Short mmCIF file of C-alpha atoms and ligand atoms in Angstrom, two decimals:
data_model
loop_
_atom_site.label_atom_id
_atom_site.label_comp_id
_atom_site.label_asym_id
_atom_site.label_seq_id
_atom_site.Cartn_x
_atom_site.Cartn_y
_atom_site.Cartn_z
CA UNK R 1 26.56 -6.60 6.02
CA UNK R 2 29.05 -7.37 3.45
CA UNK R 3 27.95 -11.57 3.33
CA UNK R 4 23.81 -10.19 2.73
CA UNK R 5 24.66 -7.92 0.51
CA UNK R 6 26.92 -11.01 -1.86
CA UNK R 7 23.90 -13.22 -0.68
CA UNK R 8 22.06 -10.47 -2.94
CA UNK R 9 24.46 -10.60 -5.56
CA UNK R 10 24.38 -14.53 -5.78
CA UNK R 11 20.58 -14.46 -6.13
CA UNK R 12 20.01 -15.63 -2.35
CA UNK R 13 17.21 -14.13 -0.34
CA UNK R 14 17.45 -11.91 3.22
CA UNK R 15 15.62 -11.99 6.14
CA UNK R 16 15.76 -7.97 6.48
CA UNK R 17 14.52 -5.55 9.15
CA UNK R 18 12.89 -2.52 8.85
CA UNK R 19 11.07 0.29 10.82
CA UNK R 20 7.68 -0.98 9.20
CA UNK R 21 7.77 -5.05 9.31
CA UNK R 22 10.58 -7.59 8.51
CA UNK R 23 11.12 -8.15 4.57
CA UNK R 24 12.16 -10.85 2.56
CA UNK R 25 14.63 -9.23 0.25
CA UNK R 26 16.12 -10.33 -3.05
CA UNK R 27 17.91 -7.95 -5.84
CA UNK R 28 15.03 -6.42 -7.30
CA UNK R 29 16.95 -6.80 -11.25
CA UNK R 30 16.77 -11.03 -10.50
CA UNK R 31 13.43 -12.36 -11.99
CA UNK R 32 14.98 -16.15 -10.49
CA UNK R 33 15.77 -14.69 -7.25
CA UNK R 34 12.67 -12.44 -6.83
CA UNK R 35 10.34 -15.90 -8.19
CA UNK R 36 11.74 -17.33 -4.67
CA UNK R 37 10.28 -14.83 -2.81
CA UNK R 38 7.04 -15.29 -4.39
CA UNK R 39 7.64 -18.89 -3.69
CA UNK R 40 8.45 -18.65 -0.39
CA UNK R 41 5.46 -16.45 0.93
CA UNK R 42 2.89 -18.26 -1.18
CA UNK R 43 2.17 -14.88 -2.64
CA UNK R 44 -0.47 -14.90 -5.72
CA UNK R 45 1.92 -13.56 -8.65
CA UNK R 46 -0.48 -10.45 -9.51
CA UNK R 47 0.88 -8.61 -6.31
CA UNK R 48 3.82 -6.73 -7.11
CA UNK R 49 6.51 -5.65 -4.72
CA UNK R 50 7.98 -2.60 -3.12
CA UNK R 51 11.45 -1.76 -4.66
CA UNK R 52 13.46 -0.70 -1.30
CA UNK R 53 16.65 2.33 -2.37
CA UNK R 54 19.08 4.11 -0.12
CA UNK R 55 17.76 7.73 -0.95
CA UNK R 56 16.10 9.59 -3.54
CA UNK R 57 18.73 9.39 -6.08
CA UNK R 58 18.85 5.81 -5.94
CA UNK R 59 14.90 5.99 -6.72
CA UNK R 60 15.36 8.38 -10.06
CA UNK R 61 17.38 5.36 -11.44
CA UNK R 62 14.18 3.42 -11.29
CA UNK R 63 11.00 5.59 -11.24
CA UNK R 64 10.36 9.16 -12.49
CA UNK R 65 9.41 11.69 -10.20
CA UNK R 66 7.13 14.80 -10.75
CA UNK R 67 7.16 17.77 -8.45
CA UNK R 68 4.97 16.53 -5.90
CA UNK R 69 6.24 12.72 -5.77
CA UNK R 70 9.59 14.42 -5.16
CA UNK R 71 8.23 16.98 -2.75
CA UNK R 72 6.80 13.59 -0.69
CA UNK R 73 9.82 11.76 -1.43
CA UNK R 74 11.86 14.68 0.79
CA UNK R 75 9.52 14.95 3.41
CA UNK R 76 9.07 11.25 4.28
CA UNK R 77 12.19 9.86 3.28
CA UNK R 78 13.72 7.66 4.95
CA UNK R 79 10.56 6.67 6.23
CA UNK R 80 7.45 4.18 5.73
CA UNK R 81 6.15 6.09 2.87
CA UNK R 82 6.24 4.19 -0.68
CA UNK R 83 5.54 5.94 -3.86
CA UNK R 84 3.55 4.42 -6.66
CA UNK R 85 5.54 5.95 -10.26
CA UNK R 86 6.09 5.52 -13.35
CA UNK R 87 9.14 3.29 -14.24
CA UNK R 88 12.36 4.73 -15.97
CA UNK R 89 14.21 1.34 -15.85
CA UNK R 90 12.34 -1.93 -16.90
CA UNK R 91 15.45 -3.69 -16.46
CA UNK R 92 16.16 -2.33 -13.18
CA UNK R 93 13.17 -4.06 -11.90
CA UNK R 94 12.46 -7.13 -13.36
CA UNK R 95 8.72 -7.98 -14.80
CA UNK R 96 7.69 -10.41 -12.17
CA UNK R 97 8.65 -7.88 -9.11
CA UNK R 98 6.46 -5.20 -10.90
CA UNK R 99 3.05 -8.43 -11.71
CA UNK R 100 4.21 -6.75 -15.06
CA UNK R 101 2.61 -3.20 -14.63
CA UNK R 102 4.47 0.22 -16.15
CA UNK R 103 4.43 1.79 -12.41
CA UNK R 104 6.94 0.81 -9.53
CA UNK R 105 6.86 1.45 -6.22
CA UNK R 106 9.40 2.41 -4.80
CA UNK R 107 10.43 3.30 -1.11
CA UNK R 108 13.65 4.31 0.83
CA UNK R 109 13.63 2.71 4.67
CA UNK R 110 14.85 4.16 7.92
CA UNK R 111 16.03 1.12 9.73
CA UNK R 112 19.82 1.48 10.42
CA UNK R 113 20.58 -2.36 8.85
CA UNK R 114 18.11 -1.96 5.88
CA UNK R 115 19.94 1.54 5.02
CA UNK R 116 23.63 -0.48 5.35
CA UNK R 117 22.50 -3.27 3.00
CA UNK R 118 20.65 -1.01 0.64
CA UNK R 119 23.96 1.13 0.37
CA UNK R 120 26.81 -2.21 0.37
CA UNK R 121 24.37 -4.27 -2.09
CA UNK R 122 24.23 -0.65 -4.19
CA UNK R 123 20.87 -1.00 -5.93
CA UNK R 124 17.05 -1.86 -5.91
CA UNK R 125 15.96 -4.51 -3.61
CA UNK R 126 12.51 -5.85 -3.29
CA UNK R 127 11.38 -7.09 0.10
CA UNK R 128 7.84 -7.83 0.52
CA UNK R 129 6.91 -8.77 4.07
CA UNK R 130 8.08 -11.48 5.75
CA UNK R 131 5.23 -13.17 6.25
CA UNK R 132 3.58 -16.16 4.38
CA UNK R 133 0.76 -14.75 1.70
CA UNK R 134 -2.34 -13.71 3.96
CA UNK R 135 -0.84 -13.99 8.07
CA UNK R 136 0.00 -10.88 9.61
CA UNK R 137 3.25 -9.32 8.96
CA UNK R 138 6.59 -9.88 11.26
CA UNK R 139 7.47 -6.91 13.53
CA UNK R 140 9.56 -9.09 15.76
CA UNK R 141 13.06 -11.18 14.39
CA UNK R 142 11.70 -14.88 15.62
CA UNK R 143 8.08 -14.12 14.16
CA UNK R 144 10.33 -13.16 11.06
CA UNK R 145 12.26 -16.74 11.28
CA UNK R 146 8.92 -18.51 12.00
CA UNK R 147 7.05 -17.44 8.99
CA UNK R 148 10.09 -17.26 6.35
CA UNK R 149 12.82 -17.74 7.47
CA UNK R 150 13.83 -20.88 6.09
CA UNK R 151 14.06 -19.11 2.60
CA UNK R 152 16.83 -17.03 3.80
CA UNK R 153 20.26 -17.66 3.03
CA UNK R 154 21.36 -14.96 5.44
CA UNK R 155 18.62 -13.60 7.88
CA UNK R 156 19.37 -10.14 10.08
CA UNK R 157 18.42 -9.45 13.47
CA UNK R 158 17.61 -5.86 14.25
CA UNK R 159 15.42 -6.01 17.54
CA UNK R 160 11.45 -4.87 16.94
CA UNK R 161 9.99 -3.11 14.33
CA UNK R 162 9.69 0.51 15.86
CA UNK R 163 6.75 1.02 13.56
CA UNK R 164 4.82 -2.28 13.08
CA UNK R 165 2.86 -1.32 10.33
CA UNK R 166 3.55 -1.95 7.00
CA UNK R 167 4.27 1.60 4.73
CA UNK R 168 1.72 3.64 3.21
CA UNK R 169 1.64 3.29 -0.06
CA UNK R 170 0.76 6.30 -2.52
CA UNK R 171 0.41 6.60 -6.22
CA UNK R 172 1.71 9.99 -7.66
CA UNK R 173 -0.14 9.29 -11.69
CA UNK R 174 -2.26 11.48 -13.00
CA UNK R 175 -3.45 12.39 -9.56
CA UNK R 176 -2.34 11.46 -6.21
CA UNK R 177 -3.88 8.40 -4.77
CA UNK R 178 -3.58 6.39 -0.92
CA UNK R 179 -3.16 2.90 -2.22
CA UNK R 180 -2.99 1.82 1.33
CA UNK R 181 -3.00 3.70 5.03
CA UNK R 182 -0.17 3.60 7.37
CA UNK R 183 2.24 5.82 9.84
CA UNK R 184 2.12 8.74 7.31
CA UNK R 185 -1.11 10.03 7.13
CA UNK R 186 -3.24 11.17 4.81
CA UNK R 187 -3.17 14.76 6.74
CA UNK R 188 0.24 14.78 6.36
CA UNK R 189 0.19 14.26 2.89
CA UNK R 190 -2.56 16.25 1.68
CA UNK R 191 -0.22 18.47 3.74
CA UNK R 192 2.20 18.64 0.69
CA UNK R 193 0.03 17.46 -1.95
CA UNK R 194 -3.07 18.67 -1.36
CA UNK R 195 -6.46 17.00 -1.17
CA UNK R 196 -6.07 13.09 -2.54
CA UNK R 197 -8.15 11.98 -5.10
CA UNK R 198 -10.74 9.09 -4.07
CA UNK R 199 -9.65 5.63 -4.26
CA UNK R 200 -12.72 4.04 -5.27
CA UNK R 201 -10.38 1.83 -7.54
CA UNK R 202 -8.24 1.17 -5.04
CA UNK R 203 -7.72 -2.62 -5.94
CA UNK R 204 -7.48 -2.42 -9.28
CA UNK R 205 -4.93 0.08 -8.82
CA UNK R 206 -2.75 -1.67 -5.87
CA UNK R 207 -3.55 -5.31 -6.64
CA UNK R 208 -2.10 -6.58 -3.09
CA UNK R 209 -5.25 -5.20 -1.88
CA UNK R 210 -7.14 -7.79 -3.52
CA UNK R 211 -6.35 -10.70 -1.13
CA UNK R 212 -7.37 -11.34 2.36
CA UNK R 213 -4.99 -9.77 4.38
CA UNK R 214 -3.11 -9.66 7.98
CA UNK R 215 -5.72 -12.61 10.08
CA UNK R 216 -4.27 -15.20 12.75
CA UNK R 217 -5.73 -18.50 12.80
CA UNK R 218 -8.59 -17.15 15.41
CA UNK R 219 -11.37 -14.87 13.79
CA UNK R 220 -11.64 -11.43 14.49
CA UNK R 221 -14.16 -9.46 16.37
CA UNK R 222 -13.41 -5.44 15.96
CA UNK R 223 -15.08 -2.94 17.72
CA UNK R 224 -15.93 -4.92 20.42
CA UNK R 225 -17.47 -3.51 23.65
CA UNK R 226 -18.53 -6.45 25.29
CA UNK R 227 -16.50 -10.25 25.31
CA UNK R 228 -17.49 -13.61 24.56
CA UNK R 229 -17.02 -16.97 25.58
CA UNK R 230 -13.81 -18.19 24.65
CA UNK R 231 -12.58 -15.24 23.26
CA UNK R 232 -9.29 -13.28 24.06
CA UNK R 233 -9.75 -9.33 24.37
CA UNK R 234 -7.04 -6.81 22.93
CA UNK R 235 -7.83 -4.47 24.88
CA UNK R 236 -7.18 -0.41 23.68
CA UNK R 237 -7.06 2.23 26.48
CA UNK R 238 -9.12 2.09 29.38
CA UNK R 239 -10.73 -1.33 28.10
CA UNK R 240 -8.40 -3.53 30.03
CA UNK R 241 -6.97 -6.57 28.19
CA UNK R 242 -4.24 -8.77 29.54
CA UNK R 243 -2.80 -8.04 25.94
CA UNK R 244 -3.72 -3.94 25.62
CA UNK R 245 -2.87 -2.41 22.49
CA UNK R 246 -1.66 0.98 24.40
CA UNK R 247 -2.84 1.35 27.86
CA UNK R 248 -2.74 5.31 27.21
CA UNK R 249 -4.58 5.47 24.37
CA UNK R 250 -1.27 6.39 22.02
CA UNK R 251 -1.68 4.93 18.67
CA UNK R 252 1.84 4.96 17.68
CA UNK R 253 2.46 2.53 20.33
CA UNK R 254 -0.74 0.63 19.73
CA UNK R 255 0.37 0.53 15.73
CA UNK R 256 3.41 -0.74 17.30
CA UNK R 257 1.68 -3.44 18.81
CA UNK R 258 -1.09 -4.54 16.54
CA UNK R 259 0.40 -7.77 15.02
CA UNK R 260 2.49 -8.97 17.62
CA UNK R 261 -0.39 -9.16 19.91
CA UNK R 262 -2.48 -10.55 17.44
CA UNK R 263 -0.17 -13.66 17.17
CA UNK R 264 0.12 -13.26 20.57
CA UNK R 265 -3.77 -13.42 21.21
CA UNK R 266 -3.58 -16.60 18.21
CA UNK R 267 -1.47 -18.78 20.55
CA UNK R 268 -3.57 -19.82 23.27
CA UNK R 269 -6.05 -21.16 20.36
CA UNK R 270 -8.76 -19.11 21.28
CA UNK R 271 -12.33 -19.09 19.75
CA UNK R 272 -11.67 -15.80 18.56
CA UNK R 273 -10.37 -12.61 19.03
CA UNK R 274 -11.95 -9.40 20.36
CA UNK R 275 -10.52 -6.30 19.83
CA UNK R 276 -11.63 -2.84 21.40
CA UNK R 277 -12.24 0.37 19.59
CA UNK R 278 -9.70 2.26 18.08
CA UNK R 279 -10.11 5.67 17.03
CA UNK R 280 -10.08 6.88 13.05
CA UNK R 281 -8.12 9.53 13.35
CA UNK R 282 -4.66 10.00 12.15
CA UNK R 283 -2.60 7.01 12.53
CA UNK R 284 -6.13 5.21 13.52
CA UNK R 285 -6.79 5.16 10.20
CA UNK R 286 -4.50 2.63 9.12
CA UNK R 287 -4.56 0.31 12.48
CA UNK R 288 -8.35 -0.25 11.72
CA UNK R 289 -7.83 -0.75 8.05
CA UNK R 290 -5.49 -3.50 9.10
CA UNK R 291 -7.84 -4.52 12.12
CA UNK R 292 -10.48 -4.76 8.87
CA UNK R 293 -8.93 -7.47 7.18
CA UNK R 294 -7.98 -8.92 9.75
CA UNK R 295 -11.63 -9.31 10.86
CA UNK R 296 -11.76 -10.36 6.96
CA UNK R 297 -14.55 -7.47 6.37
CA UNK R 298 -12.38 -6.43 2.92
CA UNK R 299 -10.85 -8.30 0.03
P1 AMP J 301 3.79 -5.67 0.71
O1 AMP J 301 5.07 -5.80 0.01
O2 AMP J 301 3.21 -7.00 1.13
O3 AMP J 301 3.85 -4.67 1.81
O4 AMP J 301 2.75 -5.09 -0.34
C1 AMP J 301 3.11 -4.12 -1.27
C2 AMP J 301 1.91 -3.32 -1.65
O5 AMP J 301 2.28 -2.37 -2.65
C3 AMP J 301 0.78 -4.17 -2.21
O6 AMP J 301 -0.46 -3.69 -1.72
C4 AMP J 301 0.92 -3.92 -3.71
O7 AMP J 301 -0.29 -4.11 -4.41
C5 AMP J 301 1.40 -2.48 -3.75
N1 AMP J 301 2.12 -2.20 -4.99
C6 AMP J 301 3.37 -2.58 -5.31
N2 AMP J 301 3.69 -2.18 -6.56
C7 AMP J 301 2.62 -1.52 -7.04
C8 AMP J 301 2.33 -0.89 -8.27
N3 AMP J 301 3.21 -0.83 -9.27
N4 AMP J 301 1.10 -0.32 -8.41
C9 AMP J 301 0.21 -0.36 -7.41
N5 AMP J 301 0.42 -0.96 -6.23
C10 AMP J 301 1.61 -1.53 -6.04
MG1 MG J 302 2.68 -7.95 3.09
#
């Protein structure tokens, strides 16, 4: 962990896991080093990036908290939750990793080998997904190398990402905002927080919601009850499928699942992809927002 975290400190780039999706991380503090990430993933410059800490104290360095961003921060944390606050440190986080906005977003992740870099590099590292700008994000180490990991000066291996979506993202402002759905829900957080103000602004507020998001090569069918010629089916409970996004109908595994099978599905260059129902509910929520622009119905 030692030769990442100097790879860090010499303005190099990391292939990094985490419980979410792979990163590509550079010291958050580095506008040159951060600019290669940007490069690397072909990622329009108006996105900004998630600021990755050890723990909550490495956050206040950054961001300041209120009473409920800390509340969430203790709840979730280490987790895939990422708060949306506004920055104490401008030079902490460098202009370009923040498309020059007065908020950060910051997160601290679960995944063993993010948590040992995070605490031998000993500050603020941004690590967007690993991905190129627009394909769907890495939850496996070789999709990780395929897609970006010739950028990396040191890349990490830490077996499949357990949750294989990427983090919800909240803004704690003036009121408390889902930028984005993922494995914490918005029950859990209205849990803490109370009800959540709408998002109708939603990508004005969280400009990575602007572009075309998460789609394979193939297009996307969703909700689809009935299959095509030439298409491939993810398949979602009882639906069958060859590739089945959880045979039981559990969405953590199916969350698990979603982009792996839809490279998977991408491979055998089919005329599109099908993919069954998935229920709303809960962790639904943020598998069919995903599924959504995949299917390129938003941004
Ligand atoms: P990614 O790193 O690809 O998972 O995307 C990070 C997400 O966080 C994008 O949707 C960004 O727009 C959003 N984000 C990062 N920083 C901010 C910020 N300061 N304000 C609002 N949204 C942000
Ligand atoms: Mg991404």
């Amino acid at each position: 962990m030692e030769s990442a975290a100097a790879a860090l400190r010499g303005g190099a780039l990391v292939l990094l896991p985490t419980e979410t999706v792979y990163g590509l991380a550079a010291d958050a503090g580095n506008p040159q080093a951060v600019a290669q990430i940007f490069e690397a993933k072909g990622r329009p410059r108006f996105n900004p990036l998630i600021s990755h800490v050890y723990d909550l104290a490495g956050a206040e360095r950054i961001a300041r908290f209120d009473a409920r961003a800390r509340r969430l921060a203790e709840a979730f944390w280490p987790g895939p939750l990422t708060l949306v606050l506004p920055l104490a440190d401008p030079a902490a986080v460098c202009d370009l990793a923040r498309a020059g906005l007065e908020t950060v977003a910051v997160r601290a992740p679960a995944h063993p080998m993010a948590r040992a870099l995070l605490a031998a590099f000993g500050g603020p590292v941004v690590a967007p997904s690993a991905n190129r700008s627009g394909r769907p994000s890495p939850t496996r180490f070789r999709d990780a190398m395929d897609e970006t990991g010739a950028a990396a000066a040191v890349a990490l291996d830490g077996g499949d990402c357990a949750v294989g979506l990427e983090s919800t993202v909240v803004s704690v402002l003036d009121s408390v905002r889902l930028l984005r759905p993922g494995a914490v829900t918005r029950a859990e957080i209205e849990a803490l927080v109370g009800p959540l103000a709408e998002a109708e602004a939603d990508v004005k507020r969280s400009p990575g919601r602007l572009a075309a998001h998460y789609a394979p090569e193939a297009p996307v069918r969703i909700e689809a009850r009935d299959l095509r010629p030439g298409e491939v089916l993810i398949g979602f409970g009882d639906s069958g499928g060859a590739l089945n996004l959880s045979p039981s109908g559990d969405l953590r595994e199916a969350a698990a699942n979603l982009f792996k099978m839809l490279r998977e599905a991408d491979r055998s260059r089919p005329a599109g992809i099908a993919v069954a129902p998935v229920p709303h509910e809960g962790l639904g929520e943020a598998i069919n927002d995903r599924l959504a622009r995949a299917a390129g119905k938003v941004g």
